[in-house]
XYZ file of C-alpha atoms in Angstrom:
422
model
C 26.801 21.002 -56.502
C 25.307 24.338 -56.291
C 21.691 22.573 -56.825
C 22.147 20.760 -53.298
C 22.834 24.014 -51.693
C 18.964 25.163 -52.545
C 16.383 24.889 -49.684
C 14.265 21.614 -50.059
C 10.521 21.511 -50.752
C 8.303 22.952 -48.433
C 6.592 19.800 -47.929
C 9.929 17.946 -46.929
C 11.249 20.537 -44.484
C 11.210 19.797 -41.032
C 8.748 22.364 -39.080
C 11.770 24.566 -37.719
C 13.157 24.850 -41.133
C 9.639 26.223 -42.234
C 7.848 29.332 -41.507
C 4.551 30.310 -41.184
C 4.635 33.190 -43.617
C 5.831 30.295 -46.257
C 3.151 27.858 -45.478
C 0.520 30.103 -45.983
C 1.799 31.683 -49.205
C 1.940 27.829 -50.452
C -1.419 26.997 -48.811
C -2.636 30.193 -51.259
C -1.025 28.973 -54.360
C -2.443 25.551 -53.865
C -5.983 26.897 -53.300
C -5.720 28.969 -56.704
C -5.119 32.078 -55.846
C -3.489 34.124 -58.284
C -1.327 36.260 -56.212
C 1.724 35.815 -53.827
C 2.070 36.114 -50.384
C 5.031 38.256 -50.719
C 2.983 40.603 -53.081
C 0.113 41.083 -51.110
C 1.116 40.573 -47.625
C -0.845 38.526 -44.729
C -3.496 41.010 -44.135
C -4.632 41.013 -47.819
C -4.057 37.259 -48.588
C -7.611 35.420 -48.041
C -5.592 32.328 -47.318
C -3.891 33.772 -44.467
C -6.954 35.478 -43.177
C -9.188 32.514 -43.136
C -6.480 30.274 -41.520
C -5.781 32.915 -38.894
C -9.578 32.927 -38.054
C -9.845 29.135 -37.543
C -6.619 29.229 -35.472
C -8.291 32.111 -33.098
C -11.577 30.736 -33.304
C -13.540 30.324 -30.027
C -16.927 29.143 -29.150
C -18.515 31.643 -26.746
C -22.075 30.965 -26.659
C -24.900 28.169 -27.249
C -28.513 29.111 -27.299
C -31.508 26.840 -27.929
C -34.713 27.616 -29.057
C -37.754 25.358 -28.705
C -40.347 25.357 -31.411
C -42.210 22.128 -31.823
C -41.355 19.481 -32.784
C -37.591 20.443 -32.465
C -35.045 22.228 -30.808
C -33.059 25.055 -32.617
C -29.305 25.181 -31.435
C -26.977 28.029 -32.231
C -23.211 28.075 -31.488
C -21.647 31.341 -31.526
C -18.077 32.474 -31.753
C -15.674 35.127 -30.948
C -15.298 36.236 -34.533
C -19.341 36.235 -35.129
C -19.412 33.105 -37.185
C -22.358 31.386 -35.837
C -23.620 27.950 -36.730
C -27.214 26.122 -36.715
C -28.090 22.597 -35.873
C -31.539 20.857 -35.236
C -32.534 18.280 -32.224
C -35.601 16.493 -32.950
C -36.979 13.015 -31.954
C -36.789 13.416 -28.096
C -38.758 15.223 -25.446
C -37.434 18.897 -25.683
C -38.306 19.583 -22.203
C -34.834 17.462 -21.732
C -32.645 17.947 -24.971
C -32.990 21.641 -24.514
C -31.455 22.050 -20.967
C -29.243 19.041 -21.616
C -27.775 21.157 -24.997
C -27.202 24.271 -22.805
C -25.906 22.152 -20.111
C -22.905 20.485 -22.541
C -22.279 24.437 -23.679
C -19.830 23.683 -20.266
C -18.009 21.459 -22.346
C -17.783 23.520 -25.639
C -16.877 26.924 -24.176
C -13.578 28.158 -25.235
C -13.038 25.238 -27.791
C -12.312 25.831 -31.378
C -15.275 24.995 -33.464
C -13.339 23.761 -36.073
C -11.985 20.536 -34.154
C -15.416 19.070 -34.961
C -13.941 15.395 -34.567
C -12.559 16.112 -31.225
C -15.469 17.816 -29.765
C -17.719 15.027 -30.782
C -15.898 12.701 -29.056
C -15.385 14.911 -25.863
C -19.522 15.418 -25.819
C -20.177 11.671 -26.663
C -17.812 10.511 -23.755
C -18.437 12.751 -21.337
C -20.477 10.611 -19.428
C -20.524 6.686 -19.011
C -24.115 6.543 -18.138
C -25.841 8.270 -20.931
C -23.117 7.621 -23.503
C -24.777 6.262 -26.671
C -28.324 6.943 -25.572
C -31.034 8.928 -27.625
C -31.057 11.736 -25.909
C -27.403 12.354 -25.685
C -27.046 11.167 -29.497
C -30.044 13.327 -30.444
C -28.772 16.407 -28.668
C -25.012 15.768 -30.106
C -26.521 15.702 -33.569
C -27.853 19.424 -33.366
C -24.719 20.437 -32.051
C -22.443 18.865 -34.230
C -24.543 20.060 -37.295
C -23.903 23.729 -35.542
C -20.143 22.803 -35.884
C -20.119 21.684 -39.634
C -22.579 24.846 -40.484
C -19.573 27.396 -38.867
C -16.756 25.684 -40.858
C -18.251 25.728 -44.194
C -19.164 29.407 -43.333
C -15.795 30.234 -42.380
C -14.532 28.706 -45.395
C -17.180 29.781 -47.612
C -17.953 26.772 -48.889
C -20.835 23.991 -48.736
C -20.316 21.482 -45.856
C -20.151 18.645 -48.380
C -16.950 20.232 -49.958
C -15.136 19.364 -46.159
C -16.511 16.206 -46.622
C -14.518 15.215 -49.809
C -16.670 16.748 -52.128
C -19.916 15.561 -53.930
C -19.763 12.394 -55.571
C -23.186 13.017 -57.306
C -25.085 16.074 -58.953
C -28.180 15.738 -57.511
C -29.773 13.419 -55.017
C -32.597 11.113 -55.563
C -35.667 11.589 -52.716
C -39.279 10.635 -51.695
C -42.222 11.680 -51.428
C -42.457 12.673 -55.313
C -44.378 11.689 -58.063
C -41.491 9.332 -58.955
C -41.022 7.740 -55.240
C -43.679 6.926 -52.921
C -43.310 5.298 -49.079
C -46.858 3.625 -47.830
C -47.102 3.881 -44.263
C -49.113 0.783 -42.290
C -52.649 1.765 -41.755
C -53.304 2.236 -38.304
C -52.458 -0.108 -35.473
C -51.968 -3.723 -35.896
C -52.665 -6.064 -33.058
C -50.567 -9.140 -32.017
C -52.155 -11.047 -34.918
C -53.938 -9.716 -37.912
C -56.624 -10.621 -40.189
C -56.942 -11.154 -44.289
C -58.569 -7.527 -44.281
C -55.156 -5.957 -42.893
C -53.353 -7.466 -45.582
C -55.400 -6.725 -48.280
C -55.591 -2.678 -47.408
C -51.666 -2.616 -47.666
C -51.847 -4.464 -50.645
C -54.254 -2.241 -52.261
C -52.084 0.788 -51.112
C -48.924 -0.644 -52.438
C -50.603 -1.345 -55.773
C -52.146 2.043 -56.086
C -48.650 3.879 -55.183
C -47.008 1.469 -58.130
C -49.760 2.336 -60.404
C -49.029 6.326 -59.692
C -45.159 5.999 -59.906
C -45.059 3.804 -62.764
C -42.623 0.902 -63.694
C -39.475 3.538 -63.431
C -40.400 5.073 -60.250
C -40.193 3.849 -56.649
C -42.338 2.365 -54.049
C -41.679 1.556 -50.669
C -43.478 0.139 -47.424
C -43.005 1.450 -43.833
C -43.796 -1.458 -41.530
C -42.977 1.001 -38.618
C -42.266 -2.306 -36.298
C -46.039 -2.474 -36.266
C -46.612 -5.790 -37.791
C -45.928 -9.212 -35.902
C -43.347 -11.470 -38.033
C -45.522 -13.792 -39.277
C -47.824 -10.989 -40.526
C -45.089 -9.297 -42.345
C -44.058 -12.599 -43.844
C -47.274 -13.118 -45.404
C -47.930 -9.537 -46.346
C -44.137 -9.750 -48.215
C -45.313 -12.489 -50.325
C -48.450 -10.433 -51.461
C -46.689 -7.504 -52.293
C -43.557 -8.945 -54.247
C -45.106 -8.478 -57.750
C -45.380 -4.788 -56.973
C -41.285 -4.592 -56.874
C -41.081 -2.716 -53.639
C -37.697 -1.221 -53.392
C -37.620 -2.068 -50.029
C -39.671 -2.873 -46.530
C -38.717 -0.346 -43.932
C -38.768 -1.087 -40.197
C -39.534 -4.584 -40.398
C -38.813 -5.217 -36.168
C -37.586 -3.298 -33.104
C -34.145 -3.170 -32.558
C -32.796 -5.190 -29.969
C -33.056 -8.864 -31.009
C -30.956 -9.673 -34.192
C -32.108 -13.092 -34.357
C -36.085 -11.873 -35.436
C -34.168 -9.937 -38.026
C -32.633 -12.680 -39.413
C -35.484 -14.875 -39.692
C -37.334 -11.947 -41.489
C -34.524 -11.853 -43.924
C -34.444 -15.646 -44.262
C -38.189 -15.777 -44.924
C -38.438 -12.173 -47.046
C -37.422 -12.009 -50.731
C -37.949 -8.337 -50.516
C -34.970 -5.625 -49.496
C -34.993 -4.953 -45.953
C -34.463 -1.729 -44.179
C -33.801 -0.181 -41.099
C -31.645 2.376 -38.705
C -33.507 5.134 -37.943
C -33.656 3.877 -34.648
C -30.014 3.080 -34.289
C -27.603 5.529 -33.135
C -23.843 5.038 -33.868
C -21.774 2.582 -35.793
C -21.511 0.388 -32.993
C -25.407 -0.140 -33.214
C -24.888 -0.872 -37.015
C -22.761 -3.331 -36.828
C -24.473 -6.255 -36.002
C -27.134 -5.694 -39.048
C -24.084 -5.809 -41.490
C -22.019 -8.687 -39.683
C -25.373 -10.868 -40.029
C -26.443 -9.635 -43.175
C -29.824 -9.263 -42.087
C -30.387 -5.999 -43.927
C -30.064 -4.845 -47.815
C -30.440 -0.900 -46.689
C -29.045 1.314 -44.110
C -31.409 3.983 -42.924
C -29.355 6.287 -40.391
C -31.145 9.738 -39.588
C -28.683 12.918 -39.049
C -30.604 13.847 -36.157
C -30.302 10.633 -34.303
C -26.937 9.499 -35.093
C -24.852 12.405 -33.634
C -24.721 14.359 -36.455
C -22.992 14.535 -39.603
C -19.884 13.394 -37.916
C -21.327 9.949 -37.015
C -23.488 9.674 -40.233
C -20.192 9.721 -42.797
C -18.595 7.377 -40.465
C -21.779 4.621 -40.801
C -21.805 5.368 -44.478
C -18.227 4.496 -44.772
C -19.033 1.041 -42.582
C -21.958 0.443 -44.910
C -19.684 0.866 -48.123
C -17.424 -2.036 -46.734
C -20.461 -4.351 -46.911
C -21.719 -3.224 -50.134
C -24.964 -1.959 -48.082
C -26.436 1.392 -49.894
C -27.926 4.286 -47.442
C -31.222 5.556 -47.736
C -31.567 7.902 -44.857
C -34.401 8.422 -42.674
C -35.158 12.378 -42.151
C -38.350 13.665 -40.505
C -36.646 16.993 -39.802
C -36.778 20.719 -40.118
C -34.481 22.324 -43.420
C -31.740 22.216 -41.268
C -31.685 18.811 -40.316
C -32.787 17.961 -44.018
C -29.803 20.221 -45.064
C -27.174 18.070 -42.980
C -28.315 14.918 -43.922
C -28.290 15.815 -47.596
C -24.681 17.453 -47.289
C -23.445 14.098 -45.639
C -25.078 12.237 -48.717
C -23.617 14.376 -51.293
C -20.273 12.916 -50.372
C -21.486 9.278 -49.894
C -20.743 7.053 -52.211
C -23.184 4.336 -52.079
C -26.496 5.889 -51.409
C -30.026 4.516 -52.387
C -32.737 7.424 -52.035
C -33.303 10.041 -49.351
C -36.707 10.869 -47.070
C -37.532 14.317 -47.864
C -40.417 16.328 -46.622
C -39.574 20.076 -46.718
C -43.217 21.342 -46.833
C -44.472 19.383 -43.835
C -44.482 21.661 -41.283
C -45.240 18.960 -38.538
C -41.479 18.460 -39.328
C -40.348 21.663 -40.306
C -41.492 24.594 -37.755
C -43.344 27.472 -39.590
C -45.664 30.547 -38.591
C -48.308 31.674 -40.729
C -48.531 35.357 -42.246
C -51.535 37.459 -42.516
C -52.581 35.436 -45.503
C -52.149 32.236 -43.623
C -49.504 31.010 -45.634
C -46.753 29.266 -43.855
C -43.626 30.741 -43.491
C -40.793 28.278 -42.411
C -38.208 29.472 -39.834
C -35.260 27.624 -41.319
C -35.230 28.208 -45.247
C -33.692 26.485 -48.179
C -34.170 27.041 -51.868
C -35.114 23.180 -52.603
C -35.768 22.344 -56.328
C -37.005 18.999 -56.995
C -36.848 18.035 -60.477
C -38.976 15.622 -62.832
C -37.279 12.998 -62.396
C -37.660 13.072 -58.519
C -34.027 14.166 -57.745
C -33.449 17.267 -55.735
C -30.385 19.641 -56.121
C -27.354 19.711 -53.957
C -27.757 21.818 -50.695
C -26.351 25.249 -51.281
C -23.601 26.866 -49.026
C -21.686 28.114 -47.350
C -22.024 25.505 -44.248
C -25.324 24.204 -44.303
C -26.825 26.652 -46.532
C -29.671 27.434 -44.551
C -31.339 30.864 -43.782
C -32.644 30.567 -40.428
C -35.168 33.676 -39.694
C -33.866 34.898 -36.261
C -37.001 37.296 -36.070
C -39.773 34.261 -36.727
C -37.664 32.033 -34.679
C -37.799 34.455 -31.491
C -41.521 35.119 -32.212
C -42.265 31.349 -32.398
C -39.800 30.282 -29.342
C -41.639 32.831 -27.114
C -45.046 30.987 -27.411
C -45.999 28.176 -25.177
C -44.700 25.012 -26.404
C -45.751 21.553 -24.939
C -45.163 17.955 -25.741
C -46.963 14.903 -25.360
C -45.465 11.567 -25.263
C -46.531 9.215 -27.934
C -47.551 5.513 -27.612
C -49.545 2.769 -29.257
C -52.566 0.873 -27.468
C -54.097 -2.029 -28.748
C -58.099 -2.967 -28.581
C -57.496 -4.928 -25.486
C -55.806 -1.970 -23.567
C -52.225 -3.638 -23.611
C -49.233 -1.752 -25.108
C -47.008 -2.080 -28.066
C -44.347 -0.588 -29.869
C -44.894 1.887 -32.613
């Protein structure tokens, strides 16, 4: 009977039977700490200190820095832990004040309640819910919150997402993976010369990467469906990994028509922003590859849900990513913990995406820095930590943000003066 007088295991106890001291002692042991709570005391136990900070952590500030082509977001807390994110793909004259306005919903909140805060911001206004300005702005804020959480616990963000499921991440553009863009503006109809130019570019890419490399073609929603079907037949001998952005989102019947007619895998998703946008592609089986962008979808929080949704349909992710090192890192953290994955877009040295200032010698100095290492096979190392693992040069950022910034609306005008999607 004596055995039954002992206190039951901690995990079976009602909260009233346990206490905070016992809980953190157990957490410390489970985390691999070789010392006991009773020996060190709460003030010396790292598990207790971190958990205490997480419990009392509050958002105290949000600052934005417009440096073309993106807006950097910094979220500040009462414990001095800061997080960084990247807003891109929309007019900074709108996204910058929108992010600053959304601080009203973040002020005083615990930044580790990431899912709760995502829902709070996303659902805050029914008339802009799910739209590009809200989702792109929310993405930068979400990235910053994950950055704070990783820094708080002293681990890379992918550890908080379930841990890495791979040791390295396949990327393009590299000597082993090339994506061919459409050459110039296409009219509503095309001619043999248009197709021949693309075929020649794809053949050249295949010759460069060899039989074990990857060649992709980005249609960029520029080719009419009939032209794209003709082109797909001409490039099929070159084993194209996928054709990207075959049509403008909005009419699923167009995607179904193209899927029925083309024998090359089709990819899309960069212009779609949430799980609700992705479902029609998957349900109608009209995409072979899904391409969410971590800076478009609403950040890491939504990216991981899209990944899970795609996994249920056996559709791999090949994330779109034309971002600064902050946006690249956020996306790579999400992909490090995503089981079903194909290849990742990667342009860390393109300063049209990754803002930089030139030093006295004329060499670009990126504002957001990460030690990337792409190996001979075309794979990049997992992003470092803690947090997103990105070092932001705040002095360089302040200097760049103090300079005049401008934005010009993009667009596509055809030869006859009419307007087309791009």
